[in-house]
mmCIF file of C-alpha atoms in Angstrom:
data_model
loop_
_atom_site.group_PDB
_atom_site.id
_atom_site.type_symbol
_atom_site.label_atom_id
_atom_site.label_comp_id
_atom_site.label_asym_id
_atom_site.label_seq_id
_atom_site.Cartn_x
_atom_site.Cartn_y
_atom_site.Cartn_z
ATOM 1 C CA MET A 199 1.292 1.364 -7.312
ATOM 2 C CA ALA A 200 1.820 -0.182 -3.907
ATOM 3 C CA THR A 201 1.395 -3.756 -2.780
ATOM 4 C CA VAL A 202 -1.166 -3.998 0.003
ATOM 5 C CA LEU A 203 -1.656 -7.047 2.214
ATOM 6 C CA LEU A 204 -5.222 -7.471 3.433
ATOM 7 C CA PHE A 205 -5.771 -9.332 6.691
ATOM 8 C CA ARG A 206 -8.796 -10.823 8.381
ATOM 9 C CA CYS A 207 -9.003 -11.424 12.123
ATOM 10 C CA GLN A 208 -11.785 -13.635 13.427
ATOM 11 C CA ALA A 209 -12.561 -13.121 17.112
ATOM 12 C CA ALA A 210 -15.481 -13.383 19.486
ATOM 13 C CA GLU A 211 -18.010 -10.596 19.006
ATOM 14 C CA ALA A 212 -17.286 -9.282 22.516
ATOM 15 C CA ASP A 213 -13.578 -9.015 21.640
ATOM 16 C CA LEU A 214 -13.844 -7.086 18.352
ATOM 17 C CA ASP A 215 -12.859 -3.682 19.786
ATOM 18 C CA ALA A 216 -9.876 -5.178 21.624
ATOM 19 C CA ALA A 217 -8.871 -7.060 18.470
ATOM 20 C CA ALA A 218 -8.993 -3.844 16.420
ATOM 21 C CA ARG A 219 -6.776 -2.058 18.977
ATOM 22 C CA ALA A 220 -4.332 -4.970 18.963
ATOM 23 C CA LEU A 221 -4.077 -4.954 15.171
ATOM 24 C CA GLU A 222 -3.422 -1.212 15.170
ATOM 25 C CA ARG A 223 -0.642 -1.650 17.753
ATOM 26 C CA ALA A 224 0.795 -4.382 15.515
ATOM 27 C CA GLY A 225 1.204 -1.773 12.765
ATOM 28 C CA LEU A 226 -1.827 -2.662 10.666
ATOM 29 C CA ASP A 227 -4.393 -0.170 9.376
ATOM 30 C CA VAL A 228 -7.837 -1.295 10.542
ATOM 31 C CA GLU A 229 -10.262 -0.983 7.649
ATOM 32 C CA GLY A 230 -13.415 -2.373 9.218
ATOM 33 C CA VAL A 231 -15.074 -4.156 12.125
ATOM 34 C CA SER A 232 -18.140 -6.289 11.539
ATOM 35 C CA ALA A 233 -20.188 -8.475 13.855
ATOM 36 C CA ALA A 234 -22.356 -10.051 11.135
ATOM 37 C CA PRO A 235 -22.473 -12.430 9.405
ATOM 38 C CA GLU A 236 -19.389 -13.360 11.455
ATOM 39 C CA PRO A 237 -17.317 -11.307 13.911
ATOM 40 C CA VAL A 238 -14.279 -10.094 11.995
ATOM 41 C CA VAL A 239 -11.815 -7.208 11.870
ATOM 42 C CA THR A 240 -10.287 -6.370 8.498
ATOM 43 C CA ALA A 241 -6.950 -4.607 8.268
ATOM 44 C CA SER A 242 -4.219 -3.836 5.772
ATOM 45 C CA ARG A 243 -0.515 -3.188 5.521
ATOM 46 C CA VAL A 244 1.314 -1.449 2.711
ATOM 47 C CA VAL A 245 4.502 -3.199 1.607
ATOM 48 C CA THR A 246 6.988 -0.527 0.609
ATOM 49 C CA ARG A 247 9.980 -2.638 -0.417
ATOM 50 C CA ARG A 248 9.911 -4.582 -3.653
ATOM 51 C CA GLY A 249 10.115 -8.322 -3.073
ATOM 52 C CA ALA A 250 9.377 -8.030 0.646
ATOM 53 C CA VAL A 251 5.798 -9.339 0.578
ATOM 54 C CA LEU A 252 6.497 -12.684 2.239
ATOM 55 C CA GLY A 253 8.551 -11.120 5.031
ATOM 56 C CA ALA A 254 5.961 -8.380 5.600
ATOM 57 C CA TRP A 255 3.196 -10.980 5.784
ATOM 58 C CA ALA A 256 5.070 -13.133 8.310
ATOM 59 C CA GLU A 257 6.020 -10.140 10.464
ATOM 60 C CA ALA A 258 2.470 -8.744 10.438
ATOM 61 C CA VAL A 259 0.891 -12.050 11.472
ATOM 62 C CA GLU A 260 3.474 -12.613 14.216
ATOM 63 C CA ARG A 261 3.036 -9.093 15.627
ATOM 64 C CA ALA A 262 -0.762 -9.305 15.381
ATOM 65 C CA HIS A 263 -0.870 -12.575 17.316
ATOM 66 C CA ALA A 264 1.448 -11.149 19.986
ATOM 67 C CA GLU A 265 -0.747 -8.057 20.406
ATOM 68 C CA LEU A 266 -3.931 -10.146 20.474
ATOM 69 C CA ARG A 267 -2.424 -12.294 23.241
ATOM 70 C CA SER A 268 -1.474 -9.154 25.201
ATOM 71 C CA GLU A 269 -5.148 -8.071 25.014
ATOM 72 C CA GLY A 270 -6.310 -11.525 26.102
ATOM 73 C CA VAL A 271 -8.071 -12.041 22.775
ATOM 74 C CA THR A 272 -8.242 -15.431 21.115
ATOM 75 C CA GLY A 273 -8.350 -14.734 17.411
ATOM 76 C CA LEU A 274 -7.283 -16.086 14.075
ATOM 77 C CA VAL A 275 -5.331 -13.730 11.812
ATOM 78 C CA GLU A 276 -5.051 -14.734 8.186
ATOM 79 C CA LEU A 277 -3.987 -13.186 4.920
ATOM 80 C CA ALA A 278 -7.172 -12.482 2.980
ATOM 81 C CA ASP A 279 -5.753 -10.946 -0.197
ATOM 82 C CA VAL A 280 -2.834 -9.178 -1.833
ATOM 83 C CA GLN A 281 -3.721 -6.161 -3.957
ATOM 84 C CA ARG A 282 -2.034 -3.476 -5.991
ATOM 85 C CA ARG A 283 -3.370 -0.040 -5.094
ATOM 86 C CA PRO A 284 -2.374 3.508 -5.932
ATOM 87 C CA GLN A 285 0.283 4.704 -3.490
ATOM 88 C CA VAL A 286 -1.394 6.311 -0.479
ATOM 89 C CA ARG A 287 0.075 7.493 2.785
ATOM 90 C CA THR A 288 -1.152 5.257 5.623
ATOM 91 C CA ALA A 289 -0.005 4.607 9.169
ATOM 92 C CA SER A 290 1.649 1.328 8.155
ATOM 93 C CA ALA A 291 3.390 2.986 5.186
ATOM 94 C CA ALA A 292 4.690 5.745 7.432
ATOM 95 C CA ALA A 293 6.041 3.174 9.895
ATOM 96 C CA ALA A 294 7.584 0.946 7.231
ATOM 97 C CA VAL A 295 11.300 1.096 6.569
ATOM 98 C CA THR A 296 12.291 1.649 2.963
ATOM 99 C CA PRO A 297 15.800 0.948 1.705
#
């Protein structure tokens, strides 16, 4: 089982595509983009090191905000949930450093 951080990024409807690109560049796996009932991009990140959840969360939010700023997008990135899922190979898992 892997720990997966689920993120939510609220942005203006016109900025959803740019927000999704920014989150991908920040190392998150975009899981969905929805304009209704509110404009939001959902994304995830697999945490590969035991006990590294807090650090992974802080790094992901910091990188996401930096990438959003570089796209000129004003958005709010927040942790939506922490889940345990069967281990799957994702872009964020491939990019993660394991000890």
